[in-house]
Amino acid sequence: MSEWLSPEEWSAVTLSLKVATTAMVGSVVPGIAVAMLLARGRFWGRHLLDAVVHLPLILPPVAVGYVLLLTFGRRGPVGAFLAEHFGIVFSFRWTGAALACAIMGFPLLVRAIRLSIEAVDRKLERAGETLGAHPIFVFLLVTLPLILPGILAGMVLSFAKAMGEFGATITFVSNIPGETQTLPSAIYTFTQVPGGESGALRLTLVSVLLSLAALWGSEWLARRVRRRLSVG
Amino acid sequence: MANVSIRNIRKSFGSVAIIKGVDVDIDDGEFVILVGPSGCGKSTLLRMIAGLEDITDGEIRIGPRVVNDVPPKDRDIAMVFQNYALYPHMTVADNMAFSLKLKGTPQAEKTKRVQDAAASLGLLPLLDRYPRQLSGGQRQRVAMGRAIVRDPQVFLFDEPLSNLDAKLRVQMRAEIKELHQRLKTTTVYVTHDQIEAMTMADKIVVMHDGIVEQIGAPLELYDRPANRFVAGFIGSPAMNFLDGVLTDGGLRLPSGAVLSLDGQPALPAGSKATYGVRPEHLQIVPAGTPGAIPAEVAVVEPTGSDTTVIAKAEGGNLTIVVRDRVALRPGEAVALQPVARQVHLFDERGQRVAGL
Ligand SMILES: Nc1ncnc2c1ncn2[C@@H]1O[C@H](COP(=O)(O)OP(=O)(O)OP(=O)(O)O)[C@@H](O)[C@H]1O
Ligand SMILES: [Mg+2]
């Protein structure tokens, strides 16, 4: 493949994989936590949280990228704080691309997990409590294994979204080859220069293949897990 | 093992009162059945004992300890649910070992206890299967095994047999009873099936609409129901009721016929009252027999061992159960003679009238 793709194209592909994997892995735990809160929580502001989580789904991606720039940029309140105290910088770095992708994919991830939490038979959890399990163990031993298919589905969605994310990423971290130029940004760049059609086509083909692979992989995994979890 | 004491327990969901002040004492080792029609609050009460439902008011003790604010995991109980609530992602052995795993019991002891319980329930060949690979009856046994392995102070059962077919239900009924005789663990068992209650319980608690109607041994409830509700709920087919007015020594039906009473009811003549007689305490006698209720045969249902006859009488249908096979045809005129010693009388509010 490395002979077929130019070094720049190849680096866009690997960068996209790195960004998408980071976005997906990094958002799993918060995704489960937020999904639990939304599915089970009875607190003031639940609907507000729900709305905020879903915002990236309905806002123009460019707007999300801009908000990220304002808050996580070098001079943004969160960005400045993180840079000063932890040396973590998002703006114009691949980590920023991962953050943008994670946020854009978050509603999809949360939605999938939340649906599977809502489908869990509460009796199974109650039985755990009556058998002597602390709620934390009920979650780890009962709930978590039961919602695994939902988590996997959510992770695939989040990964797929990250592989295709363009607007928020390019607004937040720009389009720097080798640092923040992901697959979609690279395709976009090719379409903007004369003679770039073949590059754009090659990269489009790569993203189709990657998406299909992710989809099939997740289907296969989900089927295995579901078979193991079926009650009856 | 422990006794359970339920003191003036109340439960409301929002503004709706579901349990309206219930007192029950359950002795150490006793098998108590909560029975009542659907929606009367049996499961809610059981879940309050388990700690799965907050207590609005009152006090529940398990042994000497008030458990109102004790979380379920610390109440030392084990509950068997109607749909078994087995973990689909665990084998039978892992399901059964669940409580031991939480306690960090050593592997060797864990295996032994699971094996012992499995052996007593006939589950040894199934230990490596998953719940989806079991029949309903086998799942039921695994759910019981999981509870037994916990070795709790109290077993709680919520309609554990209602998903099984009739034959299996009878078999499991006997198994649960035998299990209780062996382990002697205090048990609270919920059902809406009064036959289950009659056959299994040491003590039955009859509930209705959030209150306790009567508590007693099965035959006590059968022979001396405290009120019309219990009289009608316990026993199958249900007791027959006839409304009338008390006269000297009898009860006059609206038609003018007088049913004689054996004894002196503690209620003045002229009071309205309800006469109750069980289907097996009505004898079919030739039409026109004095003192008997005139009736016309409507349906004859032979069950093999006995025969149920439904007869139309003034004031409603009456059910009669006779031990012999009878040669009766629908439409035939007969008379029904109550066994006077076996008659129950209820006042206008449905309370049992003493003196019979
Ligand atoms: N979480 C709840 N919120 C509001 N009402 C409830 C709740 N749980 C139960 N109820 C109501 O409380 C009443 C008693 O319910 P419960 O489940 O205890 O009945 P039950 O006696 O077990 O009936 P069944 O034989 O049908 O199982 C019902 O009217 C039910 O609608
Ligand atoms: Mg119930």
Coordinates of C-alpha atoms and ligand atoms in Angstrom, one line a residue:
Chain A
M1 CA 0.0 0.0 0.0
S2 CA 2.9 2.4 0.8
E3 CA 4.0 2.2 -2.9
W4 CA 0.5 2.9 -4.1
L5 CA 0.0 5.9 -1.8
S6 CA 2.4 8.9 -1.7
P7 CA 4.1 9.6 1.6
E8 CA 1.7 12.5 2.3
E9 CA -1.3 10.4 1.5
W10 CA 0.0 7.6 3.7
S11 CA 0.5 10.0 6.6
A12 CA -3.0 11.3 6.2
V13 CA -4.3 7.7 6.5
T14 CA -2.2 6.8 9.5
L15 CA -3.0 10.1 11.2
S16 CA -6.7 9.6 10.7
L17 CA -6.5 6.1 12.1
K18 CA -4.6 7.5 15.1
V19 CA -7.0 10.3 15.6
A20 CA -10.1 8.1 15.3
T21 CA -8.7 5.5 17.6
T22 CA -7.8 8.0 20.2
A23 CA -11.2 9.7 19.9
M24 CA -13.0 6.4 20.3
V25 CA -10.9 5.0 23.2
G26 CA -10.9 8.3 25.0
S27 CA -14.6 8.8 24.9
V28 CA -15.7 5.3 25.9
V29 CA -15.6 5.8 29.7
P30 CA -17.2 9.3 29.7
G31 CA -19.7 7.9 27.2
I32 CA -20.7 5.1 29.5
A33 CA -20.9 7.5 32.4
V34 CA -23.1 10.0 30.6
A35 CA -25.3 7.3 29.2
M36 CA -25.8 5.9 32.7
L37 CA -26.7 9.3 33.9
L38 CA -29.2 9.9 31.1
A39 CA -30.7 6.5 31.3
R40 CA -30.9 6.1 35.1
G41 CA -30.3 9.4 36.7
R42 CA -33.1 11.4 38.3
F43 CA -31.6 14.8 38.7
W44 CA -32.3 18.4 37.9
G45 CA -30.8 19.3 34.6
R46 CA -30.9 15.9 33.0
H47 CA -32.7 17.3 30.0
L48 CA -30.1 20.0 29.7
L49 CA -27.3 17.5 29.8
D50 CA -29.2 15.5 27.1
A51 CA -29.5 18.5 24.9
V52 CA -25.8 19.5 25.3
V53 CA -24.7 16.0 24.5
H54 CA -26.8 16.0 21.3
L55 CA -25.7 19.5 20.2
P56 CA -22.8 18.3 17.9
L57 CA -25.4 16.2 16.0
I58 CA -27.4 19.3 15.0
L59 CA -25.0 22.2 15.0
P60 CA -23.0 22.9 11.9
P61 CA -19.6 21.1 12.5
V62 CA -17.9 24.4 11.7
A63 CA -19.7 26.0 14.7
V64 CA -18.5 23.2 17.0
G65 CA -15.0 23.7 15.7
Y66 CA -15.2 27.3 16.4
V67 CA -16.5 26.8 19.9
L68 CA -13.6 24.4 20.5
L69 CA -11.2 27.1 19.2
L70 CA -12.7 29.6 21.6
T71 CA -12.5 27.3 24.7
F72 CA -9.7 25.0 24.0
G73 CA -7.6 27.3 21.8
R74 CA -4.3 28.7 23.2
R75 CA -6.1 31.8 24.5
G76 CA -9.3 30.0 25.4
P77 CA -10.0 29.6 29.1
V78 CA -9.7 25.8 29.2
G79 CA -6.9 25.6 26.6
A80 CA -4.8 28.2 28.5
F81 CA -5.4 26.4 31.8
L82 CA -4.4 23.0 30.4
A83 CA -1.4 24.3 28.6
E84 CA -0.1 26.2 31.6
H85 CA -0.7 23.5 34.3
F86 CA -0.4 20.2 32.4
G87 CA 1.4 21.1 29.2
I88 CA -1.5 19.8 27.2
V89 CA -2.0 21.7 24.0
F90 CA -4.9 21.0 21.5
S91 CA -4.8 23.8 19.0
F92 CA -3.1 22.9 15.7
R93 CA -2.1 19.5 17.1
W94 CA -3.4 16.1 16.2
T95 CA -4.7 15.8 19.8
G96 CA -7.0 18.7 18.9
A97 CA -8.3 16.7 15.9
A98 CA -8.9 13.8 18.3
L99 CA -10.8 16.0 20.7
A100 CA -12.9 17.5 17.9
C101 CA -13.7 14.0 16.5
A102 CA -14.5 12.7 20.0
I103 CA -17.0 15.4 20.6
M104 CA -18.6 15.0 17.2
G105 CA -19.0 11.3 17.7
F106 CA -20.1 11.6 21.3
P107 CA -23.8 11.8 20.7
L108 CA -23.7 8.6 18.6
L109 CA -21.7 6.8 21.2
V110 CA -23.9 7.9 24.1
R111 CA -27.1 7.1 22.2
A112 CA -26.0 3.5 21.4
I113 CA -24.9 2.8 25.0
R114 CA -28.0 4.5 26.5
L115 CA -30.4 2.4 24.4
S116 CA -28.6 -0.8 25.6
I117 CA -28.8 0.4 29.2
E118 CA -32.5 1.0 28.9
A119 CA -32.9 -2.5 27.5
V120 CA -31.3 -4.1 30.6
D121 CA -33.8 -6.1 32.7
R122 CA -33.6 -4.2 36.1
K123 CA -34.5 -7.5 37.8
L124 CA -31.1 -8.8 36.9
E125 CA -29.5 -5.9 38.8
R126 CA -31.9 -6.2 41.7
A127 CA -31.2 -9.9 42.0
G128 CA -27.5 -9.0 42.3
E129 CA -28.2 -6.7 45.1
T130 CA -30.2 -9.3 47.0
L131 CA -27.4 -11.7 46.5
G132 CA -25.0 -9.4 48.3
A133 CA -23.5 -7.3 45.6
H134 CA -22.5 -3.6 46.2
P135 CA -23.9 -1.4 43.5
I136 CA -20.5 -1.0 42.0
F137 CA -20.1 -4.8 41.6
V138 CA -23.6 -5.0 40.2
F139 CA -22.5 -2.6 37.6
L140 CA -19.2 -4.4 36.8
L141 CA -20.5 -8.0 37.0
V142 CA -24.0 -7.6 35.6
T143 CA -24.8 -4.3 33.8
L144 CA -21.5 -3.9 32.0
P145 CA -21.4 -7.3 30.4
L146 CA -25.1 -6.9 29.4
I147 CA -24.5 -3.6 27.7
L148 CA -21.3 -4.7 25.9
P149 CA -23.0 -5.0 22.5
G150 CA -24.2 -1.4 22.8
I151 CA -20.8 -0.2 23.9
L152 CA -19.2 -1.9 20.9
A153 CA -21.8 -0.5 18.5
G154 CA -21.3 3.0 20.0
M155 CA -17.5 2.6 19.6
V156 CA -17.8 1.7 15.9
L157 CA -20.1 4.7 15.3
S158 CA -17.7 7.0 17.1
F159 CA -14.8 5.6 15.1
A160 CA -16.6 5.9 11.8
K161 CA -17.7 9.4 12.6
A162 CA -14.1 10.3 13.5
M163 CA -12.8 8.9 10.3
G164 CA -15.1 11.1 8.3
E165 CA -15.1 14.2 10.5
F166 CA -14.1 17.3 8.6
G167 CA -15.7 20.6 9.5
A168 CA -15.0 20.8 13.2
T169 CA -11.5 19.4 12.8
I170 CA -10.4 21.8 10.1
T171 CA -11.9 24.8 11.9
F172 CA -10.2 23.9 15.2
V173 CA -6.8 22.5 14.2
S174 CA -6.6 23.6 10.5
N175 CA -5.1 21.4 7.8
I176 CA -1.4 21.0 8.5
P177 CA 0.1 18.1 6.5
G178 CA 1.7 15.5 8.9
E179 CA 0.1 17.1 12.0
T180 CA -3.5 17.7 11.5
Q181 CA -4.3 16.8 7.9
T182 CA -6.6 13.8 8.3
L183 CA -8.1 11.7 5.5
P184 CA -11.0 14.0 4.8
S185 CA -8.8 17.1 4.9
A186 CA -6.4 15.5 2.5
I187 CA -9.2 14.6 0.1
Y188 CA -10.5 18.2 0.4
T189 CA -7.0 19.6 -0.3
F190 CA -6.6 17.3 -3.4
T191 CA -9.9 18.6 -4.8
Q192 CA -8.7 22.1 -4.5
V193 CA -5.5 21.8 -6.5
P194 CA -5.2 21.1 -10.3
G195 CA -4.4 17.5 -11.0
G196 CA -5.4 16.3 -7.6
E197 CA -8.2 14.0 -8.8
S198 CA -6.3 10.8 -8.7
G199 CA -5.1 11.4 -5.1
A200 CA -8.6 12.3 -4.0
L201 CA -9.9 9.1 -5.6
R202 CA -7.3 6.9 -4.0
L203 CA -8.0 8.4 -0.6
T204 CA -11.7 8.1 -1.1
L205 CA -11.3 4.4 -1.9
V206 CA -9.2 4.0 1.2
S207 CA -11.8 5.5 3.4
V208 CA -14.5 3.4 1.9
L209 CA -12.4 0.3 2.6
L210 CA -11.7 1.3 6.2
S211 CA -15.3 2.1 6.9
L212 CA -16.5 -1.2 5.5
A213 CA -13.8 -3.1 7.5
A214 CA -14.9 -1.3 10.7
L215 CA -18.5 -2.1 10.0
W216 CA -18.0 -5.8 9.3
G217 CA -15.7 -6.1 12.3
S218 CA -18.2 -4.7 14.6
E219 CA -21.1 -6.7 13.2
W220 CA -19.0 -9.9 13.7
L221 CA -18.2 -8.9 17.3
A222 CA -21.7 -7.8 18.1
R223 CA -23.1 -11.1 16.8
R224 CA -20.8 -13.1 19.0
V225 CA -21.5 -11.1 22.1
R226 CA -25.3 -11.1 21.5
R227 CA -25.3 -14.9 21.1
R228 CA -23.6 -15.2 24.4
L229 CA -26.0 -12.8 26.1
S230 CA -29.3 -14.1 24.7
V231 CA -31.6 -15.3 27.4
G232 CA -33.6 -17.5 25.5
Chain B
M1 CA -32.1 -18.2 60.3
A2 CA -34.2 -15.4 61.7
N3 CA -37.7 -14.3 62.4
V4 CA -39.1 -11.4 60.4
S5 CA -41.4 -8.8 62.0
I6 CA -43.4 -6.4 59.9
R7 CA -44.9 -3.6 61.9
N8 CA -47.5 -1.2 60.6
I9 CA -45.9 -1.0 57.2
R10 CA -47.1 1.5 54.7
K11 CA -46.1 2.3 51.2
S12 CA -47.2 5.0 48.8
F13 CA -46.1 5.7 45.3
G14 CA -46.5 9.4 45.0
S15 CA -49.8 10.1 46.6
V16 CA -51.3 6.7 46.0
A17 CA -51.3 4.4 49.1
I18 CA -50.5 0.9 48.0
I19 CA -49.8 -0.8 51.4
K20 CA -52.0 0.6 54.1
G21 CA -50.7 -0.6 57.4
V22 CA -49.7 -4.2 57.5
D23 CA -48.6 -6.3 60.5
V24 CA -47.2 -9.7 60.1
D25 CA -45.0 -11.9 62.4
I26 CA -43.0 -14.6 60.8
D27 CA -41.3 -17.1 63.1
D28 CA -37.9 -18.4 62.7
G29 CA -38.0 -21.3 60.1
E30 CA -41.6 -20.7 59.1
F31 CA -42.9 -20.9 55.6
V32 CA -45.2 -18.0 55.1
I33 CA -47.2 -17.3 52.0
L34 CA -48.6 -13.9 51.0
V35 CA -51.6 -14.5 48.8
G36 CA -54.1 -12.1 47.3
P37 CA -55.6 -11.0 44.0
S38 CA -53.4 -9.2 41.4
G39 CA -52.4 -5.7 42.4
C40 CA -53.1 -6.1 46.1
G41 CA -49.5 -5.2 47.0
K42 CA -47.9 -8.6 47.7
S43 CA -44.8 -8.1 45.5
T44 CA -44.4 -4.5 46.9
L45 CA -44.4 -5.9 50.4
L46 CA -41.9 -8.6 49.5
R47 CA -39.7 -6.1 47.8
M48 CA -39.8 -3.9 50.9
I49 CA -38.6 -6.9 53.0
A50 CA -35.8 -7.4 50.4
G51 CA -34.9 -3.7 50.5
L52 CA -35.7 -3.1 46.8
E53 CA -38.4 -0.6 47.7
D54 CA -38.3 2.2 50.3
I55 CA -40.6 1.9 53.3
T56 CA -42.9 4.9 53.6
D57 CA -43.8 4.2 57.2
G58 CA -43.5 1.4 59.8
E59 CA -40.7 -1.0 60.7
I60 CA -39.3 -4.2 59.3
R61 CA -37.0 -6.4 61.4
I62 CA -35.0 -9.4 60.3
G63 CA -33.9 -11.1 63.5
P64 CA -33.3 -8.4 66.1
R65 CA -32.2 -5.8 63.6
V66 CA -34.4 -3.1 62.1
V67 CA -33.6 -3.1 58.4
N68 CA -35.5 -0.1 57.2
D69 CA -32.3 1.6 56.1
V70 CA -30.2 -1.4 55.5
P71 CA -29.3 -1.8 51.8
P72 CA -30.5 -5.1 50.1
K73 CA -26.9 -6.5 50.0
D74 CA -26.6 -6.4 53.8
R75 CA -30.0 -7.8 54.7
D76 CA -28.8 -11.4 54.3
I77 CA -31.7 -12.5 52.2
A78 CA -31.9 -14.2 48.8
M79 CA -34.8 -13.6 46.5
V80 CA -36.1 -15.8 43.7
F81 CA -37.8 -13.8 41.0
Q82 CA -40.8 -14.8 38.7
N83 CA -38.7 -14.7 35.6
Y84 CA -35.7 -16.2 37.4
A85 CA -33.4 -13.2 36.7
L86 CA -30.5 -15.5 35.8
Y87 CA -27.4 -13.9 34.3
P88 CA -27.4 -14.7 30.6
H89 CA -23.6 -14.2 30.4
M90 CA -22.8 -16.7 33.1
T91 CA -22.9 -20.5 33.2
V92 CA -25.2 -22.3 35.6
A93 CA -22.2 -22.8 37.9
D94 CA -21.3 -19.1 37.8
N95 CA -24.8 -18.1 38.4
M96 CA -25.0 -20.2 41.4
A97 CA -21.6 -19.1 42.7
F98 CA -22.4 -15.4 42.3
S99 CA -22.9 -14.6 46.0
L100 CA -19.8 -16.6 47.0
K101 CA -17.7 -14.8 44.3
L102 CA -18.7 -11.5 45.9
K103 CA -17.7 -12.7 49.3
G104 CA -14.3 -13.9 48.0
T105 CA -15.0 -17.5 49.1
P106 CA -12.0 -19.7 48.3
Q107 CA -12.3 -21.7 45.1
A108 CA -12.4 -25.1 46.7
E109 CA -15.2 -24.2 49.1
K110 CA -17.1 -22.4 46.3
T111 CA -17.0 -25.4 44.1
K112 CA -18.1 -27.7 46.9
R113 CA -21.1 -25.5 47.8
V114 CA -22.2 -25.1 44.3
Q115 CA -21.8 -28.9 43.7
D116 CA -23.8 -29.7 46.8
A117 CA -26.7 -27.4 45.9
A118 CA -26.6 -28.6 42.3
A119 CA -26.8 -32.2 43.4
S120 CA -29.8 -31.5 45.7
L121 CA -31.6 -29.9 42.8
G122 CA -30.6 -32.4 40.1
L123 CA -28.5 -29.7 38.3
L124 CA -25.1 -31.5 38.2
P125 CA -25.2 -32.3 34.5
L126 CA -26.1 -28.8 33.6
L127 CA -23.4 -26.8 35.5
D128 CA -21.6 -25.8 32.3
R129 CA -24.6 -24.7 30.4
Y130 CA -25.9 -21.1 29.9
P131 CA -29.4 -20.2 31.0
R132 CA -30.6 -20.0 27.3
Q133 CA -29.8 -23.7 27.0
L134 CA -32.2 -24.7 29.8
S135 CA -35.9 -25.4 30.0
G136 CA -38.2 -23.3 32.2
G137 CA -38.2 -25.8 35.0
Q138 CA -34.4 -26.1 34.9
R139 CA -34.0 -22.3 35.0
Q140 CA -36.3 -22.2 38.0
R141 CA -34.1 -24.7 39.8
V142 CA -31.0 -22.7 39.0
A143 CA -32.6 -19.6 40.4
M144 CA -33.3 -21.6 43.6
G145 CA -29.8 -23.0 43.6
R146 CA -28.4 -19.5 43.4
A147 CA -30.4 -18.5 46.4
I148 CA -29.6 -21.7 48.4
V149 CA -25.8 -21.2 47.8
R150 CA -26.0 -17.8 49.5
D151 CA -27.3 -19.6 52.6
P152 CA -29.3 -16.6 53.7
Q153 CA -31.4 -15.8 56.8
V154 CA -34.5 -15.5 54.8
F155 CA -35.6 -16.8 51.4
L156 CA -38.0 -14.5 49.4
F157 CA -39.9 -16.0 46.5
D158 CA -42.1 -13.9 44.1
E159 CA -44.4 -16.1 42.2
P160 CA -41.6 -18.5 41.3
L161 CA -43.8 -21.1 39.6
S162 CA -46.2 -18.9 37.6
N163 CA -44.2 -19.4 34.3
L164 CA -44.3 -23.2 34.5
D165 CA -46.9 -25.5 33.1
A166 CA -49.4 -27.1 35.4
K167 CA -47.7 -30.4 35.8
L168 CA -44.3 -28.9 36.5
R169 CA -45.8 -26.5 38.9
V170 CA -47.2 -29.3 41.0
Q171 CA -43.8 -31.0 41.0
M172 CA -41.8 -27.9 41.9
R173 CA -44.3 -27.1 44.6
A174 CA -43.4 -30.4 46.3
E175 CA -39.7 -29.8 45.7
I176 CA -39.7 -26.3 47.3
K177 CA -41.6 -27.7 50.3
E178 CA -39.2 -30.5 50.7
L179 CA -36.3 -28.1 50.4
H180 CA -37.8 -26.0 53.1
Q181 CA -38.2 -29.0 55.4
R182 CA -34.6 -29.9 54.8
L183 CA -33.0 -26.4 55.2
K184 CA -35.6 -24.9 57.6
T185 CA -34.8 -21.4 56.4
T186 CA -37.4 -18.8 57.1
T187 CA -39.3 -18.3 53.8
V188 CA -41.7 -15.6 52.5
Y189 CA -43.4 -16.7 49.4
V190 CA -45.7 -14.6 47.2
T191 CA -48.4 -16.1 45.0
H192 CA -51.8 -15.3 43.7
D193 CA -52.7 -19.0 43.5
Q194 CA -54.6 -20.0 46.5
I195 CA -54.0 -23.7 45.9
E196 CA -50.2 -23.1 46.1
A197 CA -50.8 -21.2 49.3
M198 CA -53.0 -24.0 50.8
T199 CA -50.6 -26.8 49.9
M200 CA -47.3 -25.2 50.8
A201 CA -47.7 -22.7 53.7
D202 CA -47.3 -23.1 57.4
K203 CA -49.1 -19.8 57.6
I204 CA -51.0 -17.8 55.0
V205 CA -51.4 -14.1 54.9
V206 CA -54.4 -13.1 52.8
M207 CA -54.0 -9.6 51.4
H208 CA -56.5 -7.5 49.6
D209 CA -56.1 -3.9 48.4
G210 CA -53.1 -3.1 50.6
I211 CA -54.3 -4.5 53.9
V212 CA -54.2 -7.9 55.6
E213 CA -57.6 -9.6 55.6
Q214 CA -56.5 -12.6 57.7
I215 CA -53.5 -14.5 58.9
G216 CA -53.6 -18.2 59.8
A217 CA -52.8 -21.8 59.1
P218 CA -54.3 -23.0 55.7
L219 CA -57.1 -25.1 57.3
E220 CA -57.9 -22.4 59.8
L221 CA -58.6 -20.0 56.9
Y222 CA -60.6 -22.6 55.1
D223 CA -62.7 -23.6 58.1
R224 CA -63.1 -20.2 59.8
P225 CA -62.6 -17.4 57.3
A226 CA -62.7 -14.1 59.1
N227 CA -64.7 -12.3 56.5
R228 CA -66.4 -12.7 53.2
F229 CA -63.4 -11.8 51.2
V230 CA -61.3 -14.6 52.7
A231 CA -64.2 -17.0 52.4
G232 CA -64.5 -16.3 48.7
F233 CA -60.8 -16.2 48.0
I234 CA -59.7 -19.4 49.8
G235 CA -61.1 -22.7 48.4
S236 CA -61.7 -23.8 44.8
P237 CA -64.3 -23.8 43.5
A238 CA -65.2 -20.7 45.5
M239 CA -67.7 -20.6 48.4
N240 CA -71.4 -20.0 47.5
F241 CA -73.0 -16.9 49.0
L242 CA -76.7 -16.2 49.5
D243 CA -78.0 -12.8 50.8
G244 CA -80.9 -12.7 53.1
V245 CA -82.4 -11.5 56.5
L246 CA -82.0 -13.3 59.8
T247 CA -85.1 -14.7 61.4
D248 CA -85.3 -16.8 64.6
G249 CA -83.2 -19.8 63.9
G250 CA -82.7 -19.2 60.2
L251 CA -82.0 -17.0 57.3
R252 CA -84.9 -15.9 55.0
L253 CA -84.1 -15.5 51.4
P254 CA -85.8 -12.9 49.3
S255 CA -88.1 -15.6 47.9
G256 CA -89.4 -16.4 51.4
A257 CA -87.6 -19.7 51.7
V258 CA -85.8 -20.1 55.0
L259 CA -82.4 -21.7 55.4
S260 CA -82.0 -23.2 58.9
L261 CA -78.9 -22.3 60.9
D262 CA -77.2 -24.6 63.4
G263 CA -76.6 -22.4 66.5
Q264 CA -77.4 -18.9 67.7
P265 CA -75.8 -16.2 65.5
A266 CA -74.5 -13.2 67.5
L267 CA -76.7 -10.9 65.4
P268 CA -80.3 -9.8 66.1
A269 CA -83.1 -11.2 64.0
G270 CA -84.0 -8.8 61.2
S271 CA -80.4 -8.0 60.4
K272 CA -79.2 -8.4 56.8
A273 CA -76.7 -11.3 56.5
T274 CA -74.9 -13.4 54.0
Y275 CA -75.0 -17.2 54.1
G276 CA -71.9 -18.9 52.9
V277 CA -71.5 -22.6 52.1
R278 CA -68.7 -24.4 50.3
P279 CA -69.5 -26.4 47.2
E280 CA -68.6 -29.7 49.0
H281 CA -71.0 -28.8 51.8
L282 CA -74.1 -28.8 49.5
Q283 CA -75.9 -32.0 49.0
I284 CA -78.1 -32.7 46.0
V285 CA -81.5 -34.0 47.2
P286 CA -84.7 -34.7 45.3
A287 CA -86.7 -31.6 44.3
G288 CA -89.2 -30.5 46.8
T289 CA -87.3 -31.7 49.9
P290 CA -88.3 -29.3 52.8
G291 CA -85.6 -26.9 54.0
A292 CA -83.6 -27.4 50.9
I293 CA -82.9 -24.7 48.2
P294 CA -84.9 -25.4 45.0
A295 CA -82.6 -25.3 41.9
E296 CA -82.2 -26.4 38.3
V297 CA -79.1 -28.1 37.0
A298 CA -77.2 -25.9 34.5
V299 CA -73.8 -27.6 33.9
V300 CA -72.3 -30.9 34.9
E301 CA -68.5 -31.1 34.9
P302 CA -67.0 -34.5 35.7
T303 CA -63.3 -34.2 36.5
G304 CA -62.8 -37.9 37.0
S305 CA -62.3 -38.0 40.7
D306 CA -65.3 -35.8 41.5
T307 CA -68.1 -33.9 39.7
T308 CA -68.8 -30.2 39.8
V309 CA -72.4 -29.2 39.3
I310 CA -73.5 -25.7 38.6
A311 CA -77.2 -25.1 39.5
K312 CA -79.4 -22.1 38.9
A313 CA -81.2 -21.0 42.1
E314 CA -83.0 -17.9 43.0
G315 CA -80.4 -15.3 43.8
G316 CA -77.7 -16.7 41.5
N317 CA -75.8 -19.8 40.5
L318 CA -74.6 -22.3 43.1
T319 CA -71.7 -24.6 42.7
I320 CA -71.8 -28.1 44.1
V321 CA -68.9 -30.6 44.3
V322 CA -69.9 -34.2 44.8
R323 CA -67.4 -37.1 45.2
D324 CA -69.5 -39.6 43.2
R325 CA -70.4 -39.7 39.6
V326 CA -73.9 -38.3 39.3
A327 CA -76.5 -39.0 36.6
L328 CA -77.8 -35.4 36.3
R329 CA -78.8 -33.7 33.1
P330 CA -79.0 -29.9 32.5
G331 CA -82.5 -28.6 33.1
E332 CA -83.3 -31.2 35.8
A333 CA -85.0 -29.8 38.9
V334 CA -83.2 -30.7 42.1
A335 CA -82.9 -29.3 45.7
L336 CA -79.7 -28.4 47.5
Q337 CA -79.3 -29.2 51.1
P338 CA -76.6 -27.4 53.0
V339 CA -74.7 -29.3 55.7
A340 CA -75.9 -27.0 58.6
R341 CA -72.7 -27.5 60.7
Q342 CA -70.6 -26.3 57.8
V343 CA -72.4 -23.0 57.1
H344 CA -70.7 -19.6 57.5
L345 CA -72.5 -16.4 58.2
F346 CA -71.3 -12.9 57.4
D347 CA -72.8 -9.6 58.5
E348 CA -73.6 -6.6 56.3
R349 CA -70.0 -5.4 56.4
G350 CA -68.8 -8.9 55.4
Q351 CA -67.4 -9.8 58.8
R352 CA -67.8 -13.3 60.1
V353 CA -70.8 -13.7 62.6
A354 CA -69.9 -15.8 65.6
G355 CA -72.2 -18.3 67.2
L356 CA -72.6 -20.9 64.4
Ligands
LIG1 N1 -43.1 1.7 41.0 C1 -44.5 1.8 41.1 N2 -45.0 3.0 40.9 C2 -46.4 3.2 41.0 N3 -47.2 2.2 41.3 C3 -46.7 1.0 41.6 C4 -45.3 0.7 41.5 N4 -45.1 -0.6 41.7 C5 -46.3 -1.1 42.0 N5 -47.3 -0.2 41.9 C6 -48.8 -0.4 42.1 O1 -48.9 -1.0 43.3 C7 -49.9 -1.9 43.3 C8 -49.5 -3.2 43.9 O2 -48.5 -3.8 43.0 P1 -47.8 -5.2 43.3 O3 -46.8 -5.4 42.3 O4 -47.3 -5.2 44.7 O5 -49.0 -6.2 43.2 P2 -49.1 -7.7 43.4 O6 -50.0 -8.0 44.5 O7 -47.8 -8.3 43.4 O8 -49.9 -8.2 42.0 P3 -49.6 -9.4 41.0 O9 -50.2 -10.6 41.6 O10 -50.2 -8.9 39.8 O11 -48.1 -9.5 40.9 C9 -50.4 -2.0 41.9 O12 -51.6 -1.3 41.8 C10 -49.3 -1.4 41.1 O13 -49.9 -0.7 40.0
MG2 MG -46.6 -9.4 42.0

